[in-house]
Coordinates of C-alpha atoms (C1' of nucleotides) in Angstrom, one line a residue:
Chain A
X1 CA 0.0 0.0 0.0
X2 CA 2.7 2.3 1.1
X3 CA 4.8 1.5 -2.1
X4 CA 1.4 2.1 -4.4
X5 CA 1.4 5.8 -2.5
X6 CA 5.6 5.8 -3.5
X7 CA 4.2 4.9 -7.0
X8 CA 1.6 7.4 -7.7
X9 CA 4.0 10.2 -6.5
X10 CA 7.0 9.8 -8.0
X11 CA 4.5 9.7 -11.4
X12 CA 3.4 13.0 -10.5
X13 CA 7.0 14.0 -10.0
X14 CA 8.4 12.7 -13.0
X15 CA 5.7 13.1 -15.5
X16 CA 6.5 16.6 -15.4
X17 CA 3.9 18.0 -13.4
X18 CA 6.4 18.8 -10.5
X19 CA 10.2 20.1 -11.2
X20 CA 12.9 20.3 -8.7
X21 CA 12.4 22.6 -5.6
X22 CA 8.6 22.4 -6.1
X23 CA 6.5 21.8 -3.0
X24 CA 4.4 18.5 -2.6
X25 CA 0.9 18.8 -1.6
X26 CA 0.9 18.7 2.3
X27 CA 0.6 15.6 3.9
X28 CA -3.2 16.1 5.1
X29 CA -3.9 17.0 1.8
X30 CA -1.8 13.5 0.2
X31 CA -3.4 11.7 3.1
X32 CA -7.1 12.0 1.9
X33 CA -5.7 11.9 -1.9
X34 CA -4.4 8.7 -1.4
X35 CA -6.9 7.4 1.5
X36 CA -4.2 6.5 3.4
X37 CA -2.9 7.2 7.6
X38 CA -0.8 10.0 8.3
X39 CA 1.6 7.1 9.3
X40 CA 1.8 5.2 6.2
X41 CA 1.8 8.4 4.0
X42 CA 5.3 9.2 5.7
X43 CA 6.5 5.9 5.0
X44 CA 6.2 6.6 1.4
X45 CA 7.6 9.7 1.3
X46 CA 10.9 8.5 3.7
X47 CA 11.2 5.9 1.3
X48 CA 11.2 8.9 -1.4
X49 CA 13.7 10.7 0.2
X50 CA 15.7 8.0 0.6
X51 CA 15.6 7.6 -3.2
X52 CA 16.6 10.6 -3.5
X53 CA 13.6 12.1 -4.6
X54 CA 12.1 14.5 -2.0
X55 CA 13.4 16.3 0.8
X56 CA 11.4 17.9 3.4
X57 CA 11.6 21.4 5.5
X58 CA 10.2 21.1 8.9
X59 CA 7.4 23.9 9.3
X60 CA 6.9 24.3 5.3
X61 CA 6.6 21.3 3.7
X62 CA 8.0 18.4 1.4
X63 CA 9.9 19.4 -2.0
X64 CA 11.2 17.8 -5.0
X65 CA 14.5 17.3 -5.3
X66 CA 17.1 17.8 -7.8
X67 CA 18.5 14.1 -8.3
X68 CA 22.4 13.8 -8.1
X69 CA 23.3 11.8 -10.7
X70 CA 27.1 12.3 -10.1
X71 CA 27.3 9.5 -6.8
X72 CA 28.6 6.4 -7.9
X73 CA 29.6 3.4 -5.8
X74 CA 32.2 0.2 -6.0
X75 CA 33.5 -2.4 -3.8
X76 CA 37.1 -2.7 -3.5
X77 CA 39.0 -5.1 -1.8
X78 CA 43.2 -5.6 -2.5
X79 CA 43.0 -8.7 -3.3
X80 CA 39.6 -9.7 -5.2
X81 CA 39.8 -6.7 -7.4
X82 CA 43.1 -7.6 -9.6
X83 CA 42.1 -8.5 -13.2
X84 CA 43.4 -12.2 -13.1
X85 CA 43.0 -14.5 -9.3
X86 CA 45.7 -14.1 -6.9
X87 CA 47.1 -17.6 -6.5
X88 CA 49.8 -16.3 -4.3
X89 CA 50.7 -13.4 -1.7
X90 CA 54.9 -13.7 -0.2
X91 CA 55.3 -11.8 3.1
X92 CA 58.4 -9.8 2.2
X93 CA 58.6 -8.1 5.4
X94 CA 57.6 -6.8 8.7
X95 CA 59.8 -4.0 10.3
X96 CA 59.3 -1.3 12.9
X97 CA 60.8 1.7 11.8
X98 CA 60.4 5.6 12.1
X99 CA 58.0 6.6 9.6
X100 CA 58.6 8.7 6.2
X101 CA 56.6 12.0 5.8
X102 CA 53.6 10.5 4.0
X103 CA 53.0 8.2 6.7
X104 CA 53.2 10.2 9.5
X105 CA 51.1 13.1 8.3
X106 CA 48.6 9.8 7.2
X107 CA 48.3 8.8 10.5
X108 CA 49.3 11.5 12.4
X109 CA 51.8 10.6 14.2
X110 CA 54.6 12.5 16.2
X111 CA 57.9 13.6 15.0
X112 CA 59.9 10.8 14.3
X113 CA 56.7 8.4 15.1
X114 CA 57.3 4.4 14.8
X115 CA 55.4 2.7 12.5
X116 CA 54.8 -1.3 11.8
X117 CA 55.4 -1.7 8.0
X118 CA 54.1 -5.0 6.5
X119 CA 55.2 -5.6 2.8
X120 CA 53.9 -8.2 0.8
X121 CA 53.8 -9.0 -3.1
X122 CA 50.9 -10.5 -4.8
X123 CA 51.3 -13.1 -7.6
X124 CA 49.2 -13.9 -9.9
X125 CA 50.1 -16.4 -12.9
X126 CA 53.6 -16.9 -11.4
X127 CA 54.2 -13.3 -11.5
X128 CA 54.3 -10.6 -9.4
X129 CA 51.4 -7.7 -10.2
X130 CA 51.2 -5.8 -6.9
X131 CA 53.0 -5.2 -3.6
X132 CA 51.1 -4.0 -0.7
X133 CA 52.9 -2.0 2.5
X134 CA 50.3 -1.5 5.3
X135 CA 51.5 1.2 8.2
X136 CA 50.4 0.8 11.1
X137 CA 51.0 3.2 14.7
X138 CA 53.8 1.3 16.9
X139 CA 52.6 0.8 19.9
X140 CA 54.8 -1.1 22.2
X141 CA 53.5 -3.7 24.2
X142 CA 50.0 -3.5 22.5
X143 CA 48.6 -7.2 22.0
X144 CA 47.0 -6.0 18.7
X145 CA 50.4 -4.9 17.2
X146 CA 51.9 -8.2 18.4
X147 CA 49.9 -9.9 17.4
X148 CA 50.3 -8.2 13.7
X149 CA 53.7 -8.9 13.5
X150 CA 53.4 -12.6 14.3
X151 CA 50.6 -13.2 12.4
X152 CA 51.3 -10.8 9.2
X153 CA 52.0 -13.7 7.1
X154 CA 48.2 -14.1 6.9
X155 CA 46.7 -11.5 4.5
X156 CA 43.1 -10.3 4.3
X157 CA 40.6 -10.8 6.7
X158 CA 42.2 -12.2 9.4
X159 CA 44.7 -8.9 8.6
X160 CA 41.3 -6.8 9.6
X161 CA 40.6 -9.0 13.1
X162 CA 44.2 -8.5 14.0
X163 CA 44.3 -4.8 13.9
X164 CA 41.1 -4.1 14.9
X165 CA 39.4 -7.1 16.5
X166 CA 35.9 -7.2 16.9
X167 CA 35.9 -3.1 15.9
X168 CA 34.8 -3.9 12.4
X169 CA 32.1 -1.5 13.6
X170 CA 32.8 2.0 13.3
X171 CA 35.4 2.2 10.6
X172 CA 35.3 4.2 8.1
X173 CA 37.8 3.7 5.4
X174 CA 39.1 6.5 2.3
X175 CA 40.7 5.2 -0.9
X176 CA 42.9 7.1 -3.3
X177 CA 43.8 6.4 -6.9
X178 CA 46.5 7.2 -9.1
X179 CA 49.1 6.8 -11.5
X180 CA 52.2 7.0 -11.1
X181 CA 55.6 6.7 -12.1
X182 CA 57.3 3.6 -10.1
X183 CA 60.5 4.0 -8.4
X184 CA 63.2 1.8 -8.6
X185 CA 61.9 -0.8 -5.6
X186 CA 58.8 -1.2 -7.2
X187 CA 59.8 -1.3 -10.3
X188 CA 62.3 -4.2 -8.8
X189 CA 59.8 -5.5 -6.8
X190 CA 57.5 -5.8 -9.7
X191 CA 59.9 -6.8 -12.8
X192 CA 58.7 -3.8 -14.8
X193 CA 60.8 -1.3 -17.2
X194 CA 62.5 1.7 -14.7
X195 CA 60.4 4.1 -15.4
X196 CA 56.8 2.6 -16.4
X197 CA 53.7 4.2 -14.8
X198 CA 51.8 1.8 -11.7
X199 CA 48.2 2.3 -10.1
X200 CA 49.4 3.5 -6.7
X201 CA 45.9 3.0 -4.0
X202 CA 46.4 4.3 -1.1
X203 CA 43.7 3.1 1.6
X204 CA 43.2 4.8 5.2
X205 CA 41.3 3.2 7.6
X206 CA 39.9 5.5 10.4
X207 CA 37.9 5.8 12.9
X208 CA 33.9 6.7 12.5
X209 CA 33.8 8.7 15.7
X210 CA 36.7 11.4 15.7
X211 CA 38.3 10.3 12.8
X212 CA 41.8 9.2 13.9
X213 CA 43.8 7.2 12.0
X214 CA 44.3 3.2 12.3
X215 CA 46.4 2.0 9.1
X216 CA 47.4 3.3 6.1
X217 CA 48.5 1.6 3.5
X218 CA 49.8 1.6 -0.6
X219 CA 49.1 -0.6 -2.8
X220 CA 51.0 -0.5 -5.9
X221 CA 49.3 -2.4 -8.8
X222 CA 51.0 -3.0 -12.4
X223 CA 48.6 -1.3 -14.9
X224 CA 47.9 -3.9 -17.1
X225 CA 46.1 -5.6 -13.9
X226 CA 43.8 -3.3 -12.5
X227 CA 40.5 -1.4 -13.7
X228 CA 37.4 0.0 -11.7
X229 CA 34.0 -0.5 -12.4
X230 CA 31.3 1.7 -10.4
X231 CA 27.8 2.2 -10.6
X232 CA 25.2 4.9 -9.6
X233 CA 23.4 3.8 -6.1
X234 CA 20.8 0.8 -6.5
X235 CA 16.8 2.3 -5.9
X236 CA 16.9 -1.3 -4.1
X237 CA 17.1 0.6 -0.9
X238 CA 13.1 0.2 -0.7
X239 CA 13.3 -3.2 0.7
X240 CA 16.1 -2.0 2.9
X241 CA 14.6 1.0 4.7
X242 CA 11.8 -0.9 6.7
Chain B
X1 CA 14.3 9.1 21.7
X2 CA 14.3 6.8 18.7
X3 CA 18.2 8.0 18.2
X4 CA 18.8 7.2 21.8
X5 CA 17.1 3.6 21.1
X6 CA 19.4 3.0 18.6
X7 CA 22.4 4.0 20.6
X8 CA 21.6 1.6 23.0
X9 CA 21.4 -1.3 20.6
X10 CA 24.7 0.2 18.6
X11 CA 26.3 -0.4 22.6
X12 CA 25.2 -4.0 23.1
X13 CA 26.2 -5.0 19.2
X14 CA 30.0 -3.0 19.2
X15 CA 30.8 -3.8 22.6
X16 CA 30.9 -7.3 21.8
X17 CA 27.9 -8.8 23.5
X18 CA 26.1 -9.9 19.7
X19 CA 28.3 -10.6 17.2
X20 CA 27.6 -11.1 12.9
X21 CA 24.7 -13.7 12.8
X22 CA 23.5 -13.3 16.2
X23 CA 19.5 -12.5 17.2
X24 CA 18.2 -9.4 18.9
X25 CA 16.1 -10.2 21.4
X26 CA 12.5 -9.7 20.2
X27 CA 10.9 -6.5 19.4
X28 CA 8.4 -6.9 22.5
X29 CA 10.7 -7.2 24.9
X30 CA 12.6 -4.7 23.4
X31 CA 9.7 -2.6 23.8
X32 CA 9.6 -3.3 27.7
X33 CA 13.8 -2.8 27.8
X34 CA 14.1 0.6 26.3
X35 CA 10.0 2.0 27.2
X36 CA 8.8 2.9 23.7
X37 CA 6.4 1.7 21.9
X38 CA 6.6 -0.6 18.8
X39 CA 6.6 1.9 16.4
X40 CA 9.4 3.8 17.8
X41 CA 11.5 0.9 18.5
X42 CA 10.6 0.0 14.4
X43 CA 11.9 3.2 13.6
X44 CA 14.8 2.2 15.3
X45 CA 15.7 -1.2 14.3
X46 CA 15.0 0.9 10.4
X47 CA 17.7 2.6 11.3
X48 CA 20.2 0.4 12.0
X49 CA 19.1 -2.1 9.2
X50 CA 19.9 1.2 6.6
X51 CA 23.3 2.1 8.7
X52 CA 24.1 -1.9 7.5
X53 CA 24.6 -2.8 11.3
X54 CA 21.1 -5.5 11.3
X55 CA 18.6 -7.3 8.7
X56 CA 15.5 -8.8 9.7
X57 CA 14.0 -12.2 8.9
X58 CA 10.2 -12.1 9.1
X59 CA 8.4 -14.5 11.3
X60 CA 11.9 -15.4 13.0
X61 CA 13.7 -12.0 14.1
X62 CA 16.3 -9.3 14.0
X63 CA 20.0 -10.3 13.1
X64 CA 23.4 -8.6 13.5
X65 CA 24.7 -7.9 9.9
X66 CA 28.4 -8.3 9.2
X67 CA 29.2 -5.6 8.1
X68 CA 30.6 -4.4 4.4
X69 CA 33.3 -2.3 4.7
X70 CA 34.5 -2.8 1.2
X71 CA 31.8 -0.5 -0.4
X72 CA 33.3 2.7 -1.6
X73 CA 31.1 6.0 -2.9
X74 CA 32.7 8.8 -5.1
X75 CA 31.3 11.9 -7.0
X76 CA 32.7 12.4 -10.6
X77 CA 31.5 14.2 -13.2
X78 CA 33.5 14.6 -17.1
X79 CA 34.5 18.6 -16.0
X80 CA 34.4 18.7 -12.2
X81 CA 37.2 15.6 -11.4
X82 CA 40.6 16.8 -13.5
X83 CA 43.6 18.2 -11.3
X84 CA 43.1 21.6 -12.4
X85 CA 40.4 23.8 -13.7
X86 CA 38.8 23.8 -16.7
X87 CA 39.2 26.7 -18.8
X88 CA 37.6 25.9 -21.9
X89 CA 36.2 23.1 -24.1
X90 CA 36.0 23.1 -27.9
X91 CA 34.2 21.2 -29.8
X92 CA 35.4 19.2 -32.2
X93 CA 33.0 17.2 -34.3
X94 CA 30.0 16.1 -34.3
X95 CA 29.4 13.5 -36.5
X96 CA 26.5 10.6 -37.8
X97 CA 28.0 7.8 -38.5
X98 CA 28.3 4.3 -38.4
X99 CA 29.0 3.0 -35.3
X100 CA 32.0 1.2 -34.0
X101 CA 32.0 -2.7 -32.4
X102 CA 32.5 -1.2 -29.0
X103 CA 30.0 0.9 -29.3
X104 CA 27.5 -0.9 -31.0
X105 CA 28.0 -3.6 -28.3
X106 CA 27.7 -0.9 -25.3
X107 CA 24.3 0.5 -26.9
X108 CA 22.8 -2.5 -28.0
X109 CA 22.7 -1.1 -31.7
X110 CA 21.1 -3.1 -34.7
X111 CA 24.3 -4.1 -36.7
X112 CA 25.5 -1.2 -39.1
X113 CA 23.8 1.1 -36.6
X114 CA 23.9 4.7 -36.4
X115 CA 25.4 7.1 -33.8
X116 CA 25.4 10.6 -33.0
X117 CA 29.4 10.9 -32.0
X118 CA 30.3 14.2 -30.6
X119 CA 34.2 15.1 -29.7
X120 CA 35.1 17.3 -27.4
X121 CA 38.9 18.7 -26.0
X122 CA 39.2 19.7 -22.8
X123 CA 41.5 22.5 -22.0
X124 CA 43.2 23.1 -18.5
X125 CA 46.0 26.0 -18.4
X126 CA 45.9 26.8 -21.9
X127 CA 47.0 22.8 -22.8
X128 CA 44.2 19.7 -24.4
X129 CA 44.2 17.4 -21.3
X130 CA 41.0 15.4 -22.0
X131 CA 39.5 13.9 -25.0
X132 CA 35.7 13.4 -24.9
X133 CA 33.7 11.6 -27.2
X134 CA 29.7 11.1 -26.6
X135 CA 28.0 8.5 -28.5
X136 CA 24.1 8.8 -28.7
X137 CA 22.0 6.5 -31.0
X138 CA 20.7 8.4 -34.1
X139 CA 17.3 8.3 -34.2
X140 CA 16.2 10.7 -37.6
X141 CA 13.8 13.1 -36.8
X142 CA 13.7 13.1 -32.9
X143 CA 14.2 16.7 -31.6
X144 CA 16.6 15.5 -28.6
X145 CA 19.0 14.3 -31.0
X146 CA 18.4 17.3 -33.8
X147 CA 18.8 19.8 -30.5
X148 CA 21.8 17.8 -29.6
X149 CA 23.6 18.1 -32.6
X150 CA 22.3 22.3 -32.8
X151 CA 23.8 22.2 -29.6
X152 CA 26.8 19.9 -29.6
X153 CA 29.0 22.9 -28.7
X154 CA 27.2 23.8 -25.0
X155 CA 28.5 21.1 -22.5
X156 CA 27.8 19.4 -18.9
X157 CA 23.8 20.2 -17.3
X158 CA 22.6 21.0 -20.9
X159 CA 24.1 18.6 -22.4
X160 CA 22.2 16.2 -20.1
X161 CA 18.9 18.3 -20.9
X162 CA 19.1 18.1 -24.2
X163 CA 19.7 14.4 -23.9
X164 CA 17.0 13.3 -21.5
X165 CA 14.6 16.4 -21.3
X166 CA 13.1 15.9 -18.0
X167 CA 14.2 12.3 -17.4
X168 CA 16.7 13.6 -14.9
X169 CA 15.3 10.9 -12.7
X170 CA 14.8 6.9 -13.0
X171 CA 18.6 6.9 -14.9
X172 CA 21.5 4.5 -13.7
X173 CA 25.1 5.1 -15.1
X174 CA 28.4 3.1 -15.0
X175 CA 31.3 3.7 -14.9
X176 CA 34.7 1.5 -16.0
X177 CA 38.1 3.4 -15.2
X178 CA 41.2 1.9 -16.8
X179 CA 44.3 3.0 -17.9
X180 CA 45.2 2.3 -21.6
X181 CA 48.1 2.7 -24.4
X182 CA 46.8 5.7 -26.3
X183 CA 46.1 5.3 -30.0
X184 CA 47.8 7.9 -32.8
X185 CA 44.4 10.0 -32.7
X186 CA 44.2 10.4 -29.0
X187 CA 48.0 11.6 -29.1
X188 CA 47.4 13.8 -31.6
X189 CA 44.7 15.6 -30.2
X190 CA 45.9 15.6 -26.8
X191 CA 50.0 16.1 -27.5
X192 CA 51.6 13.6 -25.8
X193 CA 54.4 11.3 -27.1
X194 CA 53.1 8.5 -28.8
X195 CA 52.9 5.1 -26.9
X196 CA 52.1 7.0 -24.0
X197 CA 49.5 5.5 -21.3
X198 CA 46.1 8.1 -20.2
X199 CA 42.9 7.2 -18.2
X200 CA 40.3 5.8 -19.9
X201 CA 36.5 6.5 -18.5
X202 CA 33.4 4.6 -19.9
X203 CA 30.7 6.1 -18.9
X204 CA 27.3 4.3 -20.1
X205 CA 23.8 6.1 -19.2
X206 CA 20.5 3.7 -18.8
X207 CA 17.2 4.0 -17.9
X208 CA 16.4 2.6 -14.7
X209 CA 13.7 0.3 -15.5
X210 CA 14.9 -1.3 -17.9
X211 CA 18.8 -1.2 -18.6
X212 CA 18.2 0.1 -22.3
X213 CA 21.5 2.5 -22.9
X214 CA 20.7 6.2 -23.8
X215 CA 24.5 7.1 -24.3
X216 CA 27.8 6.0 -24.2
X217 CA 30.8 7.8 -23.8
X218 CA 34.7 7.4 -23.9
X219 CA 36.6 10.0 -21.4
X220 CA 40.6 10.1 -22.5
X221 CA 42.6 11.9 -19.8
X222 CA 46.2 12.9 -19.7
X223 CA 47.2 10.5 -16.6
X224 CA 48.8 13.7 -14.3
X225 CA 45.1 15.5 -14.7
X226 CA 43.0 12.2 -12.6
X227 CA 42.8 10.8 -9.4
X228 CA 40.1 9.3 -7.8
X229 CA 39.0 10.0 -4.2
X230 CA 36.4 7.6 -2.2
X231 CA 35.0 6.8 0.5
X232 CA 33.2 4.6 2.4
X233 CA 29.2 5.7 2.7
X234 CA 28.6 8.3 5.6
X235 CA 26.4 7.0 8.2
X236 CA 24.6 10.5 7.7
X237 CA 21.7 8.4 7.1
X238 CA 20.0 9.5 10.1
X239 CA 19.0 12.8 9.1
X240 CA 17.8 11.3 5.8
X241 CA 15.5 8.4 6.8
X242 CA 13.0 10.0 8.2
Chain C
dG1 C1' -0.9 -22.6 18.0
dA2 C1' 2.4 -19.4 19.7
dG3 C1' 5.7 -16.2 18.6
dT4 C1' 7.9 -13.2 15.2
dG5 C1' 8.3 -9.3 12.2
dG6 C1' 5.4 -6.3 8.4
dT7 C1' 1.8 -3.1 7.9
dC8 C1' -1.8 0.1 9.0
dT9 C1' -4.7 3.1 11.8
dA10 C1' -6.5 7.2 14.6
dG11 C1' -5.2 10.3 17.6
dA12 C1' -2.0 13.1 20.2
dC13 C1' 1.7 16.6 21.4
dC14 C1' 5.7 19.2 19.8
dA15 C1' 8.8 22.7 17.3
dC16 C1' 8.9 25.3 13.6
dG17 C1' 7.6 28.8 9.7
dA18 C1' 4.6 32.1 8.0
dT19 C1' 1.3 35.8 8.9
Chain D
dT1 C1' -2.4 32.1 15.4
dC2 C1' -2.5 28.5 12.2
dG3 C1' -0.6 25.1 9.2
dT4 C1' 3.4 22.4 8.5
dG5 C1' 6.3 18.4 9.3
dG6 C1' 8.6 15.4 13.4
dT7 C1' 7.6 12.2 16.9
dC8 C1' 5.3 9.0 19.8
dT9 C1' 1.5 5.9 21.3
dA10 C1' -1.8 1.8 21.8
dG11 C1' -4.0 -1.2 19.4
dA12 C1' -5.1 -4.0 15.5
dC13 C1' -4.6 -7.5 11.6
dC14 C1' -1.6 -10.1 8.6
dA15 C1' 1.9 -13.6 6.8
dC16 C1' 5.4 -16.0 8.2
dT17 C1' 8.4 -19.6 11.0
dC18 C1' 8.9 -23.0 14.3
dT19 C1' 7.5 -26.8 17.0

DNA sequence: GAGTGGTCTAGACCACGAT
DNA sequence: TCGTGGTCTAGACCACTCT
């Protein structure tokens, strides 16, 4: 019933009779329209704003809104997003040392801040296609980092219970992709021509809360075996919201 | 009170008492726990479900969700995402022709179709840094492709007008990011030594219902002049649900 | 059949905007 | 002051799952 109200509305909307920043009837006015409750009247139209449809102004009233068409969304993971499987991932190696510049304005660290560095190279068809270093705050003593560095061998999710244990709550996580020109460990690392141009992602884990930093970490990806696919927001969300 | 609700539940699920897979207790008692009524406590548990922290089974109860952090959101747009500012875009050509492979495959086109292809160069600091080329099917005689051609030369929002007239809603769009060896034209037209590597950026627009493709464009970018920044979904959500 | 979540209702009080 | 949307309630019926 509630989704036949969503129905009839958005036809209004989108058949023209209402543009962006219009004002919807109010909701008395849809509820006898429609012959519906007050109640299940504003489940249709949360579900509308959800879908980006409406928005509503407390004291005035509900209003069209002008869809953004420029969201899009993708899942990304390090290793289930190469173009060919992984079939192998070498720990290269774990090291505490003081972090470079990058890092420690990443994760905002003191002066001279120590930082656990795992390294590892990803293989795929007997080569190597990407090498991963994750940074991660040295804290001395701290079960969790310990744990890390005996455990960093293991890649993935057991990776995420280790550094975070049951805090897979509450994270929020910021990805950056590039291009760039490899430097001579990579290029090393990676068997590729000095000089040749890698995806570089760089991923930041933080907190939801305040926004402090837990890991950050590079991934360096030869070009040939990466590529992004990302869609505009499912209207799905309808079986979702209640 | 419905926000404080769900603080409560947020407590007993990240401090470890429910894990991924685990029940809530029922809604009734849940009623009698936090001393709201059903609806409230709905509004609640609505919440959470869209923040991705539960599900619900009917006619068996509320879960804990494990969560997905591996879901990334981005804005882009053709002019709005290069390094630097825009300062002008000249058009190029627009064109009727027969279509390609890749583009007949990408819009679903009878074979030997025909396509509206207009070209575009971006400019940034007096220098072509983007190559855009917009494929629309040619339909004779239909005034959003006649208006697109007259107005091939006017870019971004009316571009999109001319191309969907008020269909601004109920579209879906995709988009494939890749980095490619670019071909004599591209190098040409965007003055870069040839063999050299840019961003590629499909970009196919659909209607919602039923995944029929409107247009489909090719994005060439210079590979200093792109990065991509995302991040995982705010949990914002609150203000929007209801 | 008992318990669960999914939906819907009619009525109430509130904070807010417009006048 | 009046109309708007935001919230909350108590009670009802339904389809579903489990035993």
């Amino acid at each position: 019933m509630y989704l036949a109200v969503v129905e009839e509305i958005k036809k209004t909307i989108v058949s023209g009779h209402l543009s962006p920043g219009d004002m919807l009837k109010s909701e008395s006015e849809m509820m006898k329209e429609y012959g519906v409750s007050r109640m299940t009247l504003r489940k249709s139209l949360s579900l509308l704003s959800n879908q980006g449809y409406i928005y509503s102004v407390p004291g005035k009233g509900n209003f069209v809104k002008k869809p953004d068409t420029d969201i899009y969304q993708f899942r990304f993971n390090r290793y289930d997003n190469l173009l060919s499987k992984v079939d192998r991932i070498k720990l290269l190696a774990v090291t505490v040392n003081t972090a470079s510049k990058d890092v420690t304005d990443n994760l905002l660290l003191q002066e001279n801040g120590r930082v656990v560095r795992v390294e590892r190279l990803v293989y795929s068809d007997e080569q190597a296609v990407a090498l991963e270093i994750v940074n991660t705050q040295y804290i001395p003593n701290t079960p969790v980092v310990e744990d890390r560095i005996n455990f960093a061998n293991y890649a993935n999710d057991l990776d995420k219970k280790l550094a975070f244990g049951k805090e897979t709550f509450g994270l929020t996580k910021e990805l950056t992709i590039k291009v760039v020109r490899a430097d001579e460990d990579i290029c090393t690392k990676l068997s590729i021509a000095p000089g040749e141009d890698v995806f570089e992602i760089s991923e930041k884990i933080m907190k939801q809360d305040d926004y402090s930093p837990l890991t950050y970490s590079l991934f360096y990806i030869r070009k040939e075996y990466f590529m992004l696919t990302a869609k505009t927001p499912e209207e799905d969300a309808s079986k979702k919201i209640f």
